[in-house]
PDB file of C-alpha atoms in Angstrom:
ATOM      1  CA  MET A  18      -0.025  -0.018   0.005  1.00  0.00           C
ATOM      2  CA  ASP A  19       1.371   3.426  -0.947  1.00  0.00           C
ATOM      3  CA  TYR A  20       1.037   5.316   2.297  1.00  0.00           C
ATOM      4  CA  TYR A  21       1.930   8.612   0.596  1.00  0.00           C
ATOM      5  CA  VAL A  22      -0.868   8.449  -2.083  1.00  0.00           C
ATOM      6  CA  PHE A  23      -3.530   8.030   0.594  1.00  0.00           C
ATOM      7  CA  MET A  24      -1.917  10.518   3.090  1.00  0.00           C
ATOM      8  CA  ARG A  25      -1.992  13.180   0.272  1.00  0.00           C
ATOM      9  CA  GLU A  26      -5.713  12.531  -0.034  1.00  0.00           C
ATOM     10  CA  ALA A  27      -6.093  12.988   3.773  1.00  0.00           C
ATOM     11  CA  ILE A  28      -4.192  16.263   3.413  1.00  0.00           C
ATOM     12  CA  LYS A  29      -6.679  17.443   0.777  1.00  0.00           C
ATOM     13  CA  GLU A  30      -9.478  16.658   3.188  1.00  0.00           C
ATOM     14  CA  ALA A  31      -7.712  18.681   5.951  1.00  0.00           C
ATOM     15  CA  GLU A  32      -7.473  21.651   3.526  1.00  0.00           C
ATOM     16  CA  LYS A  33     -11.201  21.642   3.052  1.00  0.00           C
ATOM     17  CA  ALA A  34     -11.756  21.981   6.802  1.00  0.00           C
ATOM     18  CA  ALA A  35      -9.352  24.977   7.006  1.00  0.00           C
ATOM     19  CA  GLY A  36     -11.291  26.695   4.172  1.00  0.00           C
ATOM     20  CA  LEU A  37     -14.505  26.264   6.267  1.00  0.00           C
ATOM     21  CA  GLY A  38     -13.000  27.669   9.499  1.00  0.00           C
ATOM     22  CA  ASP A  39     -12.352  24.391  11.206  1.00  0.00           C
ATOM     23  CA  VAL A  40      -8.887  23.162  12.536  1.00  0.00           C
ATOM     24  CA  PRO A  41      -7.520  21.385   9.387  1.00  0.00           C
ATOM     25  CA  VAL A  42      -7.493  17.631  10.146  1.00  0.00           C
ATOM     26  CA  GLY A  43      -8.425  15.162   7.301  1.00  0.00           C
ATOM     27  CA  ALA A  44      -8.841  11.444   6.971  1.00  0.00           C
ATOM     28  CA  VAL A  45      -9.553   8.794   4.370  1.00  0.00           C
ATOM     29  CA  ALA A  46     -10.578   5.217   4.927  1.00  0.00           C
ATOM     30  CA  VAL A  47      -9.140   2.652   2.478  1.00  0.00           C
ATOM     31  CA  TYR A  48     -10.429  -0.809   1.630  1.00  0.00           C
ATOM     32  CA  GLU A  49      -8.835  -3.112  -1.005  1.00  0.00           C
ATOM     33  CA  GLY A  50      -6.761  -0.180  -2.265  1.00  0.00           C
ATOM     34  CA  GLN A  51      -9.750   2.161  -2.714  1.00  0.00           C
ATOM     35  CA  ILE A  52     -10.959   5.114  -0.715  1.00  0.00           C
ATOM     36  CA  ILE A  53     -14.442   4.203   0.609  1.00  0.00           C
ATOM     37  CA  GLY A  54     -14.781   7.117   3.118  1.00  0.00           C
ATOM     38  CA  ARG A  55     -13.484  10.679   3.405  1.00  0.00           C
ATOM     39  CA  GLY A  56     -13.806  13.130   6.235  1.00  0.00           C
ATOM     40  CA  HIS A  57     -12.604  16.378   7.641  1.00  0.00           C
ATOM     41  CA  ASN A  58     -13.039  18.118  10.972  1.00  0.00           C
ATOM     42  CA  GLY A  59     -16.425  19.823  11.026  1.00  0.00           C
ATOM     43  CA  LYS A  60     -16.808  20.607  14.712  1.00  0.00           C
ATOM     44  CA  GLU A  61     -17.292  24.386  14.403  1.00  0.00           C
ATOM     45  CA  ARG A  62     -19.177  24.385  11.125  1.00  0.00           C
ATOM     46  CA  LYS A  63     -21.583  21.716  12.094  1.00  0.00           C
ATOM     47  CA  ASN A  64     -21.780  22.552  15.895  1.00  0.00           C
ATOM     48  CA  ASP A  65     -20.975  18.890  16.537  1.00  0.00           C
ATOM     49  CA  PRO A  66     -18.424  17.659  19.138  1.00  0.00           C
ATOM     50  CA  ILE A  67     -18.392  14.300  17.426  1.00  0.00           C
ATOM     51  CA  SER A  68     -17.444  15.614  13.992  1.00  0.00           C
ATOM     52  CA  HIS A  69     -13.768  14.857  13.644  1.00  0.00           C
ATOM     53  CA  ALA A  70     -12.081  13.821  10.449  1.00  0.00           C
ATOM     54  CA  GLU A  71     -11.812  10.193  11.669  1.00  0.00           C
ATOM     55  CA  THR A  72     -15.476   9.726  12.792  1.00  0.00           C
ATOM     56  CA  GLU A  73     -16.725  11.209   9.547  1.00  0.00           C
ATOM     57  CA  ALA A  74     -14.553   8.976   7.415  1.00  0.00           C
ATOM     58  CA  LEU A  75     -15.282   5.824   9.476  1.00  0.00           C
ATOM     59  CA  ARG A  76     -19.102   6.488   9.409  1.00  0.00           C
ATOM     60  CA  LYS A  77     -18.946   6.745   5.622  1.00  0.00           C
ATOM     61  CA  ALA A  78     -16.860   3.588   5.243  1.00  0.00           C
ATOM     62  CA  ALA A  79     -19.288   1.708   7.355  1.00  0.00           C
ATOM     63  CA  GLN A  80     -22.225   2.954   5.290  1.00  0.00           C
ATOM     64  CA  TYR A  81     -20.305   1.761   2.160  1.00  0.00           C
ATOM     65  CA  LEU A  82     -19.529  -1.610   3.607  1.00  0.00           C
ATOM     66  CA  LYS A  83     -23.014  -1.905   5.167  1.00  0.00           C
ATOM     67  CA  THR A  84     -21.466  -3.046   8.483  1.00  0.00           C
ATOM     68  CA  TRP A  85     -19.894  -1.382  11.482  1.00  0.00           C
ATOM     69  CA  ARG A  86     -17.236  -4.025  11.416  1.00  0.00           C
ATOM     70  CA  LEU A  87     -14.487  -2.352   9.381  1.00  0.00           C
ATOM     71  CA  LYS A  88     -12.293  -5.448   8.863  1.00  0.00           C
ATOM     72  CA  GLY A  89      -9.745  -4.922   6.171  1.00  0.00           C
ATOM     73  CA  VAL A  90      -9.972  -1.054   6.507  1.00  0.00           C
ATOM     74  CA  ALA A  91      -6.945   1.188   6.860  1.00  0.00           C
ATOM     75  CA  LEU A  92      -7.599   4.759   8.250  1.00  0.00           C
ATOM     76  CA  PHE A  93      -5.235   7.524   7.131  1.00  0.00           C
ATOM     77  CA  VAL A  94      -5.393  10.711   9.126  1.00  0.00           C
ATOM     78  CA  THR A  95      -3.226  13.875   9.107  1.00  0.00           C
ATOM     79  CA  MET A  96      -2.957  13.994  12.898  1.00  0.00           C
ATOM     80  CA  GLU A  97      -2.680  11.445  15.782  1.00  0.00           C
ATOM     81  CA  PRO A  98      -6.208  10.586  16.840  1.00  0.00           C
ATOM     82  CA  CYS A  99      -7.673  11.956  20.085  1.00  0.00           C
ATOM     83  CA  PRO A 100      -9.182   9.623  22.706  1.00  0.00           C
ATOM     84  CA  MET A 101     -12.689   9.833  20.997  1.00  0.00           C
ATOM     85  CA  CYS A 102     -11.274   8.905  17.583  1.00  0.00           C
ATOM     86  CA  ALA A 103      -8.921   6.227  18.898  1.00  0.00           C
ATOM     87  CA  GLY A 104     -11.950   4.843  20.609  1.00  0.00           C
ATOM     88  CA  ALA A 105     -13.924   4.956  17.371  1.00  0.00           C
ATOM     89  CA  ILE A 106     -11.163   3.035  15.678  1.00  0.00           C
ATOM     90  CA  LEU A 107     -11.602   0.350  18.385  1.00  0.00           C
ATOM     91  CA  GLN A 108     -15.366   0.356  18.026  1.00  0.00           C
ATOM     92  CA  GLY A 109     -15.110  -0.052  14.278  1.00  0.00           C
ATOM     93  CA  ARG A 110     -12.445  -2.828  14.648  1.00  0.00           C
ATOM     94  CA  VAL A 111     -10.227  -0.917  12.160  1.00  0.00           C
ATOM     95  CA  ASP A 112      -7.195  -3.042  11.046  1.00  0.00           C
ATOM     96  CA  THR A 113      -4.726  -0.351  10.428  1.00  0.00           C
ATOM     97  CA  LEU A 114      -4.236   3.325  11.394  1.00  0.00           C
ATOM     98  CA  VAL A 115      -1.668   5.504   9.567  1.00  0.00           C
ATOM     99  CA  PHE A 116      -1.282   9.045  10.867  1.00  0.00           C
ATOM    100  CA  GLY A 117       0.934  12.069  10.072  1.00  0.00           C
ATOM    101  CA  ALA A 118       1.674  14.482  12.869  1.00  0.00           C
ATOM    102  CA  TRP A 119       1.901  13.620  16.557  1.00  0.00           C
ATOM    103  CA  ASP A 120      -0.330  15.524  18.895  1.00  0.00           C
ATOM    104  CA  SER A 121       1.248  16.178  22.363  1.00  0.00           C
ATOM    105  CA  ARG A 122      -2.013  17.662  23.740  1.00  0.00           C
ATOM    106  CA  TRP A 123      -4.742  15.235  22.688  1.00  0.00           C
ATOM    107  CA  GLY A 124      -2.953  12.379  20.935  1.00  0.00           C
ATOM    108  CA  ALA A 125      -4.124   9.003  22.268  1.00  0.00           C
ATOM    109  CA  CYS A 126      -2.129   6.721  20.131  1.00  0.00           C
ATOM    110  CA  GLY A 127       1.201   7.119  21.889  1.00  0.00           C
ATOM    111  CA  SER A 128       1.461  10.783  22.936  1.00  0.00           C
ATOM    112  CA  THR A 129      -0.692  11.393  26.012  1.00  0.00           C
ATOM    113  CA  LEU A 130      -1.573   7.691  26.247  1.00  0.00           C
ATOM    114  CA  ASN A 131      -2.083   4.767  23.893  1.00  0.00           C
ATOM    115  CA  LEU A 132      -5.609   3.381  23.591  1.00  0.00           C
ATOM    116  CA  LEU A 133      -4.413   1.213  20.763  1.00  0.00           C
ATOM    117  CA  ALA A 134      -1.648  -0.463  22.847  1.00  0.00           C
ATOM    118  CA  PRO A 135      -1.713  -4.256  22.212  1.00  0.00           C
ATOM    119  CA  GLY A 136      -3.667  -6.071  24.955  1.00  0.00           C
ATOM    120  CA  LEU A 137      -5.570  -3.114  26.382  1.00  0.00           C
ATOM    121  CA  TYR A 138      -8.778  -3.998  24.478  1.00  0.00           C
ATOM    122  CA  ASN A 139      -9.772  -7.144  22.651  1.00  0.00           C
ATOM    123  CA  HIS A 140      -8.855  -5.817  19.210  1.00  0.00           C
ATOM    124  CA  LYS A 141      -5.545  -5.273  17.526  1.00  0.00           C
ATOM    125  CA  THR A 142      -5.065  -2.177  15.336  1.00  0.00           C
ATOM    126  CA  GLU A 143      -1.642  -1.794  13.595  1.00  0.00           C
ATOM    127  CA  VAL A 144      -0.431   1.773  14.135  1.00  0.00           C
ATOM    128  CA  ILE A 145       2.014   3.606  11.968  1.00  0.00           C
ATOM    129  CA  GLY A 146       2.787   7.247  12.963  1.00  0.00           C
ATOM    130  CA  GLY A 147       4.792  10.017  11.449  1.00  0.00           C
ATOM    131  CA  ILE A 148       3.948   9.477   7.736  1.00  0.00           C
ATOM    132  CA  MET A 149       4.496  12.896   5.928  1.00  0.00           C
ATOM    133  CA  GLU A 150       4.767  14.279   9.445  1.00  0.00           C
ATOM    134  CA  LYS A 151       6.202  17.755   8.418  1.00  0.00           C
ATOM    135  CA  GLU A 152       3.498  18.423   5.858  1.00  0.00           C
ATOM    136  CA  CYS A 153       0.777  17.271   8.245  1.00  0.00           C
ATOM    137  CA  ALA A 154       2.105  19.308  11.115  1.00  0.00           C
ATOM    138  CA  ALA A 155       2.342  22.399   8.902  1.00  0.00           C
ATOM    139  CA  LEU A 156      -1.435  22.269   8.211  1.00  0.00           C
ATOM    140  CA  THR A 157      -2.414  23.021  11.870  1.00  0.00           C
ATOM    141  CA  GLU A 158       0.632  25.274  12.530  1.00  0.00           C
ATOM    142  CA  ASN A 159      -0.275  27.508   9.612  1.00  0.00           C
ATOM    143  CA  PHE A 160      -3.920  27.557  10.538  1.00  0.00           C
ATOM    144  CA  PHE A 161      -3.210  28.753  14.095  1.00  0.00           C
ATOM    145  CA  ARG A 162      -0.480  31.202  12.995  1.00  0.00           C
ATOM    146  CA  THR A 163      -3.003  32.835  10.553  1.00  0.00           C
ATOM    147  CA  ARG A 164      -5.614  32.987  13.211  1.00  0.00           C
ATOM    148  CA  ARG A 165      -3.262  34.784  15.634  1.00  0.00           C
ATOM    149  CA  GLN A 166      -2.432  37.403  13.077  1.00  0.00           C
ATOM    150  CA  GLU A 167      -6.135  38.231  12.455  1.00  0.00           C
ATOM    151  CA  PRO A 168      -7.377  41.492  14.087  1.00  0.00           C
ATOM    152  CA  LEU A 169      -9.548  40.711  17.242  1.00  0.00           C
TER     153      LEU A 169
ATOM    154  CA  MET B  14     -30.901  17.635  40.290  1.00  0.00           C
ATOM    155  CA  ASP B  15     -32.928  14.456  40.635  1.00  0.00           C
ATOM    156  CA  TYR B  16     -30.513  11.829  39.211  1.00  0.00           C
ATOM    157  CA  TYR B  17     -33.306   9.156  39.274  1.00  0.00           C
ATOM    158  CA  VAL B  18     -35.705  11.123  37.114  1.00  0.00           C
ATOM    159  CA  PHE B  19     -33.164  11.512  34.337  1.00  0.00           C
ATOM    160  CA  MET B  20     -31.654   7.971  34.715  1.00  0.00           C
ATOM    161  CA  ARG B  21     -35.125   6.548  34.219  1.00  0.00           C
ATOM    162  CA  GLU B  22     -35.368   8.511  30.967  1.00  0.00           C
ATOM    163  CA  ALA B  23     -31.961   7.013  29.902  1.00  0.00           C
ATOM    164  CA  ILE B  24     -33.326   3.567  30.730  1.00  0.00           C
ATOM    165  CA  LYS B  25     -36.344   4.247  28.443  1.00  0.00           C
ATOM    166  CA  GLU B  26     -33.867   5.116  25.635  1.00  0.00           C
ATOM    167  CA  ALA B  27     -31.956   1.910  26.289  1.00  0.00           C
ATOM    168  CA  GLU B  28     -35.171  -0.130  25.964  1.00  0.00           C
ATOM    169  CA  LYS B  29     -35.742   1.422  22.516  1.00  0.00           C
ATOM    170  CA  ALA B  30     -32.334  -0.001  21.417  1.00  0.00           C
ATOM    171  CA  ALA B  31     -33.149  -3.492  22.673  1.00  0.00           C
ATOM    172  CA  GLY B  32     -36.419  -3.403  20.708  1.00  0.00           C
ATOM    173  CA  LEU B  33     -34.454  -2.619  17.563  1.00  0.00           C
ATOM    174  CA  GLY B  34     -31.822  -5.377  17.989  1.00  0.00           C
ATOM    175  CA  ASP B  35     -28.985  -3.278  19.466  1.00  0.00           C
ATOM    176  CA  VAL B  36     -27.343  -3.685  22.836  1.00  0.00           C
ATOM    177  CA  PRO B  37     -29.555  -1.645  25.190  1.00  0.00           C
ATOM    178  CA  VAL B  38     -27.632   1.428  26.351  1.00  0.00           C
ATOM    179  CA  GLY B  39     -29.443   4.738  26.605  1.00  0.00           C
ATOM    180  CA  ALA B  40     -28.522   8.373  27.375  1.00  0.00           C
ATOM    181  CA  VAL B  41     -30.071  11.764  27.938  1.00  0.00           C
ATOM    182  CA  ALA B  42     -28.342  15.131  27.926  1.00  0.00           C
ATOM    183  CA  VAL B  43     -29.686  17.628  30.491  1.00  0.00           C
ATOM    184  CA  TYR B  44     -29.289  21.395  30.499  1.00  0.00           C
ATOM    185  CA  GLU B  45     -31.015  23.702  33.012  1.00  0.00           C
ATOM    186  CA  GLY B  46     -33.160  20.830  34.247  1.00  0.00           C
ATOM    187  CA  GLN B  47     -34.453  19.950  30.832  1.00  0.00           C
ATOM    188  CA  ILE B  48     -33.645  17.100  28.452  1.00  0.00           C
ATOM    189  CA  ILE B  49     -32.147  18.581  25.283  1.00  0.00           C
ATOM    190  CA  GLY B  50     -30.808  15.404  23.728  1.00  0.00           C
ATOM    191  CA  ARG B  51     -31.761  11.724  23.734  1.00  0.00           C
ATOM    192  CA  GLY B  52     -29.841   8.792  22.302  1.00  0.00           C
ATOM    193  CA  HIS B  53     -29.667   5.046  22.262  1.00  0.00           C
ATOM    194  CA  ASN B  54     -27.172   2.602  20.743  1.00  0.00           C
ATOM    195  CA  GLY B  55     -27.783   2.227  17.047  1.00  0.00           C
ATOM    196  CA  LYS B  56     -24.565   0.490  15.907  1.00  0.00           C
ATOM    197  CA  GLU B  57     -26.207  -2.526  14.382  1.00  0.00           C
ATOM    198  CA  ARG B  58     -29.336  -0.856  13.030  1.00  0.00           C
ATOM    199  CA  LYS B  59     -27.471   2.004  11.438  1.00  0.00           C
ATOM    200  CA  ASN B  60     -24.315   0.189  10.489  1.00  0.00           C
ATOM    201  CA  ASP B  61     -22.383   2.878  12.295  1.00  0.00           C
ATOM    202  CA  PRO B  62     -19.534   2.270  14.700  1.00  0.00           C
ATOM    203  CA  ILE B  63     -19.921   5.766  16.088  1.00  0.00           C
ATOM    204  CA  SER B  64     -23.629   5.432  16.907  1.00  0.00           C
ATOM    205  CA  HIS B  65     -23.568   4.852  20.706  1.00  0.00           C
ATOM    206  CA  ALA B  66     -26.146   6.307  23.106  1.00  0.00           C
ATOM    207  CA  GLU B  67     -23.777   9.000  24.321  1.00  0.00           C
ATOM    208  CA  THR B  68     -22.637  10.219  20.829  1.00  0.00           C
ATOM    209  CA  GLU B  69     -26.269  10.401  19.733  1.00  0.00           C
ATOM    210  CA  ALA B  70     -27.435  12.349  22.744  1.00  0.00           C
ATOM    211  CA  LEU B  71     -24.442  14.754  22.745  1.00  0.00           C
ATOM    212  CA  ARG B  72     -24.813  15.509  19.034  1.00  0.00           C
ATOM    213  CA  LYS B  73     -28.478  16.291  19.559  1.00  0.00           C
ATOM    214  CA  ALA B  74     -27.706  18.512  22.579  1.00  0.00           C
ATOM    215  CA  ALA B  75     -25.077  20.402  20.511  1.00  0.00           C
ATOM    216  CA  GLN B  76     -27.620  20.998  17.724  1.00  0.00           C
ATOM    217  CA  TYR B  77     -30.035  22.278  20.374  1.00  0.00           C
ATOM    218  CA  LEU B  78     -27.475  24.671  21.916  1.00  0.00           C
ATOM    219  CA  LYS B  79     -26.032  25.637  18.499  1.00  0.00           C
ATOM    220  CA  THR B  80     -22.455  25.048  19.795  1.00  0.00           C
ATOM    221  CA  TRP B  81     -20.201  22.048  20.351  1.00  0.00           C
ATOM    222  CA  ARG B  82     -19.248  23.478  23.718  1.00  0.00           C
ATOM    223  CA  LEU B  83     -21.731  21.706  26.079  1.00  0.00           C
ATOM    224  CA  LYS B  84     -21.073  23.851  29.107  1.00  0.00           C
ATOM    225  CA  GLY B  85     -23.719  23.347  31.779  1.00  0.00           C
ATOM    226  CA  VAL B  86     -24.714  19.967  30.298  1.00  0.00           C
ATOM    227  CA  ALA B  87     -25.062  16.805  32.397  1.00  0.00           C
ATOM    228  CA  LEU B  88     -24.994  13.494  30.473  1.00  0.00           C
ATOM    229  CA  PHE B  89     -26.930  10.518  31.980  1.00  0.00           C
ATOM    230  CA  VAL B  90     -26.152   7.127  30.593  1.00  0.00           C
ATOM    231  CA  THR B  91     -27.168   3.628  31.632  1.00  0.00           C
ATOM    232  CA  MET B  92     -23.640   2.236  31.268  1.00  0.00           C
ATOM    233  CA  GLU B  93     -20.093   3.444  31.924  1.00  0.00           C
ATOM    234  CA  PRO B  94     -18.889   5.119  28.671  1.00  0.00           C
ATOM    235  CA  CYS B  95     -16.339   3.345  26.446  1.00  0.00           C
ATOM    236  CA  PRO B  96     -13.137   5.169  25.355  1.00  0.00           C
ATOM    237  CA  MET B  97     -14.858   6.696  22.309  1.00  0.00           C
ATOM    238  CA  CYS B  98     -17.680   8.110  24.399  1.00  0.00           C
ATOM    239  CA  ALA B  99     -15.531   9.230  27.272  1.00  0.00           C
ATOM    240  CA  GLY B 100     -13.470  11.065  24.605  1.00  0.00           C
ATOM    241  CA  ALA B 101     -16.679  12.545  23.135  1.00  0.00           C
ATOM    242  CA  ILE B 102     -17.496  13.881  26.635  1.00  0.00           C
ATOM    243  CA  LEU B 103     -14.046  15.558  26.663  1.00  0.00           C
ATOM    244  CA  GLN B 104     -14.507  16.929  23.118  1.00  0.00           C
ATOM    245  CA  GLY B 105     -17.859  18.443  24.045  1.00  0.00           C
ATOM    246  CA  ARG B 106     -16.502  19.831  27.379  1.00  0.00           C
ATOM    247  CA  VAL B 107     -19.447  18.190  29.145  1.00  0.00           C
ATOM    248  CA  ASP B 108     -19.745  19.332  32.868  1.00  0.00           C
ATOM    249  CA  THR B 109     -21.178  16.276  34.481  1.00  0.00           C
ATOM    250  CA  LEU B 110     -21.404  12.563  33.718  1.00  0.00           C
ATOM    251  CA  VAL B 111     -23.814  10.290  35.588  1.00  0.00           C
ATOM    252  CA  PHE B 112     -23.796   6.626  34.662  1.00  0.00           C
ATOM    253  CA  GLY B 113     -25.548   3.516  35.927  1.00  0.00           C
ATOM    254  CA  ALA B 114     -23.745   0.189  35.514  1.00  0.00           C
ATOM    255  CA  TRP B 115     -20.014  -0.254  35.443  1.00  0.00           C
ATOM    256  CA  ASP B 116     -18.461  -1.962  32.387  1.00  0.00           C
ATOM    257  CA  SER B 117     -15.451  -4.123  33.176  1.00  0.00           C
ATOM    258  CA  ARG B 118     -14.772  -4.746  29.528  1.00  0.00           C
ATOM    259  CA  TRP B 119     -14.938  -1.366  27.802  1.00  0.00           C
ATOM    260  CA  GLY B 120     -15.598   1.144  30.604  1.00  0.00           C
ATOM    261  CA  ALA B 121     -13.185   4.081  30.312  1.00  0.00           C
ATOM    262  CA  CYS B 122     -14.313   6.149  33.317  1.00  0.00           C
ATOM    263  CA  GLY B 123     -12.702   4.044  36.029  1.00  0.00           C
ATOM    264  CA  SER B 124     -13.025   0.408  34.940  1.00  0.00           C
ATOM    265  CA  THR B 125     -10.396  -0.422  32.295  1.00  0.00           C
ATOM    266  CA  LEU B 126      -8.936   3.083  32.651  1.00  0.00           C
ATOM    267  CA  ASN B 127     -10.111   6.605  33.410  1.00  0.00           C
ATOM    268  CA  LEU B 128     -10.034   9.092  30.546  1.00  0.00           C
ATOM    269  CA  LEU B 129     -11.895  11.594  32.759  1.00  0.00           C
ATOM    270  CA  ALA B 130      -9.368  11.455  35.581  1.00  0.00           C
ATOM    271  CA  PRO B 131      -8.642  15.010  36.792  1.00  0.00           C
ATOM    272  CA  GLY B 132      -5.450  16.527  35.180  1.00  0.00           C
ATOM    273  CA  LEU B 133      -5.179  14.033  32.230  1.00  0.00           C
ATOM    274  CA  TYR B 134      -6.753  16.552  29.826  1.00  0.00           C
ATOM    275  CA  ASN B 135      -7.454  20.210  30.067  1.00  0.00           C
ATOM    276  CA  HIS B 136     -11.086  19.817  30.957  1.00  0.00           C
ATOM    277  CA  LYS B 137     -12.801  18.691  34.167  1.00  0.00           C
ATOM    278  CA  THR B 138     -15.868  16.547  34.034  1.00  0.00           C
ATOM    279  CA  GLU B 139     -17.558  15.553  37.329  1.00  0.00           C
ATOM    280  CA  VAL B 140     -18.254  11.788  37.281  1.00  0.00           C
ATOM    281  CA  ILE B 141     -20.912   9.975  39.370  1.00  0.00           C
ATOM    282  CA  GLY B 142     -21.104   6.239  38.705  1.00  0.00           C
ATOM    283  CA  GLY B 143     -23.444   3.606  39.989  1.00  0.00           C
ATOM    284  CA  ILE B 144     -26.810   5.427  39.897  1.00  0.00           C
ATOM    285  CA  MET B 145     -29.578   2.856  39.612  1.00  0.00           C
ATOM    286  CA  GLU B 146     -26.748   0.364  38.925  1.00  0.00           C
ATOM    287  CA  LYS B 147     -28.922  -2.777  39.345  1.00  0.00           C
ATOM    288  CA  GLU B 148     -31.616  -1.672  36.907  1.00  0.00           C
ATOM    289  CA  CYS B 149     -29.079  -0.510  34.353  1.00  0.00           C
ATOM    290  CA  ALA B 150     -26.947  -3.704  34.549  1.00  0.00           C
ATOM    291  CA  ALA B 151     -30.107  -5.737  34.193  1.00  0.00           C
ATOM    292  CA  LEU B 152     -30.838  -4.187  30.799  1.00  0.00           C
ATOM    293  CA  THR B 153     -27.729  -5.657  29.088  1.00  0.00           C
ATOM    294  CA  GLU B 154     -27.723  -8.862  31.154  1.00  0.00           C
ATOM    295  CA  ASN B 155     -31.315  -9.656  30.052  1.00  0.00           C
ATOM    296  CA  PHE B 156     -30.521  -8.781  26.405  1.00  0.00           C
ATOM    297  CA  PHE B 157     -27.567 -11.140  26.200  1.00  0.00           C
ATOM    298  CA  ARG B 158     -29.434 -13.858  28.210  1.00  0.00           C
ATOM    299  CA  THR B 159     -32.351 -13.762  25.761  1.00  0.00           C
ATOM    300  CA  ARG B 160     -29.911 -13.874  22.802  1.00  0.00           C
ATOM    301  CA  ARG B 161     -28.139 -16.931  24.088  1.00  0.00           C
ATOM    302  CA  GLN B 162     -31.477 -18.735  24.428  1.00  0.00           C
ATOM    303  CA  GLU B 163     -32.407 -18.031  20.826  1.00  0.00           C
ATOM    304  CA  PRO B 164     -32.022 -20.956  18.349  1.00  0.00           C
ATOM    305  CA  LEU B 165     -28.895 -20.569  16.225  1.00  0.00           C
TER     306      LEU B 165
END
């Protein structure tokens, strides 16, 4: 699987969120080499605390596969998932998680804690972090830098 | 606040899920003494790994308040939230969580781990567990007992 091809698609999703005023995080869900779900953070725009890139992409993948059991699915996301999204990955029994930037504040896949650590729950998700890390980190860094420069 | 009044409403939600073939967990979100969001587990029925009682109730509460910041909201749920839902409570900055039965398998508010432990993330949710514990535990116990008795 070409991690970079799919992470670039996740970055495109993140850019959509930024254009709509939300923190730019994007995700794609991949099954048998094809994208079956896309998502970007829509927390502000939708007034929805559940609307993160990962939950949006996983929900769409589940609709596509007509089951909540996302066996064979790899989730690509520009930032390390938060506890809610790491939990959603467990709930959906996702096989593989590939993420870009680490998140020292909310990251729950190795940074603040690791909800996907082998043996913690009765499901094993393979985790690969740091793919296109610089590009992915730049998304949120640029977003917050621009915000700080805006007049109050 | 009368915990029992609202927990009984959460139990009514759980019973709806059981009637639809989903594990019976129910939740209500309360703001200024009124229920502003209801939810029950719809994972099987909706083919959606994100559809837990808590995420459904919180999303509706956020729609009602027109913000993802659920300040002043108390969430009542029949079972201890899983990592995804404990994370959703953090994402929504929910003030108070009241739950019924403890969950030794998935519970992330004291059982397997405690995502709402003070100081772990930059938000404080007050947690009260074990309200109407027997009635709440009976919901899922009866559901699984009936299932095991069904012919294969």
